mmCIF file of C-alpha atoms and ligand atoms in Angstrom:
data_model
loop_
_atom_site.group_PDB
_atom_site.id
_atom_site.type_symbol
_atom_site.label_atom_id
_atom_site.label_comp_id
_atom_site.label_asym_id
_atom_site.label_seq_id
_atom_site.Cartn_x
_atom_site.Cartn_y
_atom_site.Cartn_z
ATOM 1 C CA MET C 51 3.473 2.464 -7.987
ATOM 2 C CA PHE C 52 3.169 5.433 -10.322
ATOM 3 C CA SER C 53 3.224 3.896 -13.690
ATOM 4 C CA SER C 54 1.573 5.485 -16.796
ATOM 5 C CA ARG C 55 -1.330 3.067 -16.120
ATOM 6 C CA TYR C 56 -1.818 4.714 -12.731
ATOM 7 C CA TRP C 57 -1.967 8.243 -14.177
ATOM 8 C CA ARG C 58 -4.193 7.137 -17.100
ATOM 9 C CA GLU C 59 -6.625 5.790 -14.528
ATOM 10 C CA ILE C 60 -6.876 8.943 -12.373
ATOM 11 C CA PRO C 61 -10.313 10.192 -13.905
ATOM 12 C CA GLN C 62 -11.793 6.768 -13.133
ATOM 13 C CA ARG C 63 -10.437 6.860 -9.669
ATOM 14 C CA TYR C 64 -11.694 10.285 -8.957
ATOM 15 C CA ARG C 65 -15.136 9.695 -10.301
ATOM 16 C CA MET C 66 -15.594 5.953 -9.956
ATOM 17 C CA GLU C 67 -16.394 5.890 -13.639
ATOM 18 C CA ALA C 68 -16.724 2.627 -15.388
ATOM 19 C CA ALA C 69 -17.509 1.579 -18.803
ATOM 20 C CA LYS C 70 -20.697 -0.363 -19.641
ATOM 21 C CA CYS C 71 -20.438 -2.244 -22.937
ATOM 22 C CA SER C 72 -23.167 -1.387 -25.363
ATOM 23 C CA GLY C 73 -23.218 -4.847 -26.881
ATOM 24 C CA CYS C 74 -23.574 -7.162 -23.754
ATOM 25 C CA GLY C 75 -23.949 -4.877 -20.752
ATOM 26 C CA THR C 76 -20.563 -5.924 -19.105
ATOM 27 C CA VAL C 77 -19.318 -3.195 -16.731
ATOM 28 C CA SER C 78 -15.479 -2.914 -16.713
ATOM 29 C CA PHE C 79 -13.454 -0.979 -14.113
ATOM 30 C CA PRO C 80 -11.273 0.659 -14.897
ATOM 31 C CA PRO C 81 -12.730 1.164 -18.232
ATOM 32 C CA ARG C 82 -11.301 -0.912 -21.188
ATOM 33 C CA LEU C 83 -10.957 -0.321 -24.798
ATOM 34 C CA ILE C 84 -12.322 -3.685 -25.706
ATOM 35 C CA CYS C 85 -15.059 -5.573 -23.934
ATOM 36 C CA PRO C 86 -13.522 -8.617 -22.237
ATOM 37 C CA LYS C 87 -16.632 -10.619 -22.853
ATOM 38 C CA CYS C 88 -18.016 -9.879 -26.337
ATOM 39 C CA LYS C 89 -14.947 -7.951 -27.798
ATOM 40 C CA GLY C 90 -17.250 -4.937 -28.366
ATOM 41 C CA ARG C 91 -15.620 -1.465 -28.630
ATOM 42 C CA THR C 92 -18.553 0.769 -27.879
ATOM 43 C CA PHE C 93 -19.212 1.748 -24.279
ATOM 44 C CA GLU C 94 -21.131 4.077 -22.312
ATOM 45 C CA LYS C 95 -19.940 5.700 -19.043
ATOM 46 C CA VAL C 96 -21.583 4.599 -15.858
ATOM 47 C CA ARG C 97 -20.956 5.645 -12.230
ATOM 48 C CA LEU C 98 -20.170 2.813 -9.932
ATOM 49 C CA PRO C 99 -22.474 2.145 -6.815
ATOM 50 C CA ASP C 100 -20.762 3.316 -3.730
ATOM 51 C CA GLN C 101 -22.073 0.362 -1.683
ATOM 52 C CA GLY C 102 -20.886 -3.250 -1.754
ATOM 53 C CA LYS C 103 -19.588 -6.187 0.289
ATOM 54 C CA VAL C 104 -16.291 -7.570 1.183
ATOM 55 C CA LEU C 105 -15.378 -10.716 -1.014
ATOM 56 C CA THR C 106 -12.069 -11.360 0.691
ATOM 57 C CA TYR C 107 -9.424 -9.310 2.333
ATOM 58 C CA THR C 108 -5.946 -9.443 3.663
ATOM 59 C CA VAL C 109 -4.347 -7.486 6.494
ATOM 60 C CA ILE C 110 -1.012 -5.947 5.607
ATOM 61 C CA HIS C 111 1.536 -5.831 8.362
ATOM 62 C CA VAL C 112 4.764 -5.130 6.232
ATOM 63 C CA PRO C 113 3.860 -2.648 3.603
ATOM 64 C CA ALA C 114 5.577 -0.854 0.932
ATOM 65 C CA THR C 115 7.372 2.273 2.294
ATOM 66 C CA PRO C 116 4.677 4.951 1.380
ATOM 67 C CA PHE C 117 2.195 3.142 3.656
ATOM 68 C CA LYS C 118 4.594 2.492 6.581
ATOM 69 C CA ASP C 119 2.776 4.739 8.966
ATOM 70 C CA GLU C 120 -0.558 2.941 8.304
ATOM 71 C CA VAL C 121 0.152 -0.641 9.305
ATOM 72 C CA PRO C 122 -1.636 -2.810 10.019
ATOM 73 C CA PHE C 123 -4.231 -2.036 7.389
ATOM 74 C CA ALA C 124 -6.749 -4.085 5.446
ATOM 75 C CA ILE C 125 -7.037 -4.496 1.534
ATOM 76 C CA ALA C 126 -10.017 -6.033 0.502
ATOM 77 C CA VAL C 127 -11.688 -7.160 -2.758
ATOM 78 C CA VAL C 128 -15.084 -5.473 -2.748
ATOM 79 C CA GLU C 129 -17.901 -6.375 -4.920
ATOM 80 C CA LEU C 130 -19.951 -3.398 -5.576
ATOM 81 C CA ASP C 131 -23.670 -3.575 -5.934
ATOM 82 C CA GLY C 132 -24.112 -4.562 -9.556
ATOM 83 C CA GLY C 133 -21.077 -7.010 -9.599
ATOM 84 C CA VAL C 134 -18.103 -4.917 -10.367
ATOM 85 C CA ARG C 135 -15.162 -5.778 -8.212
ATOM 86 C CA ILE C 136 -12.514 -3.283 -6.987
ATOM 87 C CA THR C 137 -9.546 -3.694 -4.729
ATOM 88 C CA SER C 138 -9.284 -1.102 -2.034
ATOM 89 C CA GLN C 139 -7.955 -0.314 1.528
ATOM 90 C CA VAL C 140 -10.646 -0.603 4.234
ATOM 91 C CA VAL C 141 -10.185 2.168 6.633
ATOM 92 C CA ASP C 142 -12.024 3.625 9.827
ATOM 93 C CA CYS C 143 -12.205 0.183 11.605
ATOM 94 C CA ASP C 144 -9.970 -2.278 13.325
ATOM 95 C CA PRO C 145 -8.723 -4.616 10.609
ATOM 96 C CA ALA C 146 -9.297 -7.524 12.900
ATOM 97 C CA THR C 147 -12.986 -6.746 12.816
ATOM 98 C CA ILE C 148 -13.404 -6.966 9.005
ATOM 99 C CA ARG C 149 -15.510 -9.981 7.866
ATOM 100 C CA ILE C 150 -16.174 -11.507 4.460
ATOM 101 C CA GLY C 151 -19.677 -10.434 3.375
ATOM 102 C CA GLN C 152 -19.519 -7.063 5.381
ATOM 103 C CA ARG C 153 -21.227 -4.160 3.856
ATOM 104 C CA VAL C 154 -19.000 -1.379 2.952
ATOM 105 C CA ARG C 155 -19.183 1.924 0.988
ATOM 106 C CA THR C 156 -16.536 3.751 -0.933
ATOM 107 C CA GLU C 157 -15.336 7.143 0.097
ATOM 108 C CA PHE C 158 -13.041 9.596 -1.588
ATOM 109 C CA ARG C 159 -9.650 9.828 0.548
ATOM 110 C CA LYS C 160 -6.215 10.685 0.395
ATOM 111 C CA LEU C 161 -4.296 7.636 -0.778
ATOM 112 C CA GLN C 162 -0.671 8.599 0.004
ATOM 113 C CA GLU C 163 1.845 11.324 0.105
ATOM 114 C CA VAL C 164 4.686 11.105 -2.460
ATOM 115 C CA GLY C 165 8.254 12.340 -1.748
ATOM 116 C CA ASP C 166 9.567 15.327 0.261
ATOM 117 C CA ALA C 167 7.160 17.631 -1.603
ATOM 118 C CA GLY C 168 4.194 15.953 -0.076
ATOM 119 C CA VAL C 169 2.223 15.472 -3.198
ATOM 120 C CA LEU C 170 -1.012 14.071 -2.432
ATOM 121 C CA CYS C 171 -2.821 11.269 -4.316
ATOM 122 C CA TYR C 172 -6.554 10.725 -3.944
ATOM 123 C CA GLY C 173 -8.730 7.946 -4.743
ATOM 124 C CA TYR C 174 -11.304 5.753 -3.117
ATOM 125 C CA LYS C 175 -11.175 3.781 0.165
ATOM 126 C CA CYS C 176 -13.786 1.622 1.757
ATOM 127 C CA VAL C 177 -15.370 2.177 5.049
ATOM 128 C CA PRO C 178 -17.789 0.041 7.109
ATOM 129 C CA ALA C 179 -21.239 0.803 5.859
HETATM 130 ZN ZN1 ZN M 290 -19.586 -6.765 -24.364
#
């Protein structure tokens, strides 16, 4: 769960920052060092739109331990306006009411507490728009 990749991505998770390729305009999130489309290496930072729609989702009933108090909950692949896809928990609604194509927006929320010290991790979650 807390790989070096996770920690490296924290600035992006906090700010919803993506990288737009200067060569072909492909937006990568999380940002990459090399454009997956044209292999370009120059990017500009762009902020992702906070609105999108549910492409697909799954409802989790048996989660990893840190999420055990939250079941059932929904994890969705959301296509943000502009086409970038993110995977996010969908909160503030009954998971049974989520539909493919539903409009959602991202919000900055607590993701989980870690260990006895209660270290909090924050990031984005989606809520019905
Ligand atoms: Zn490119």
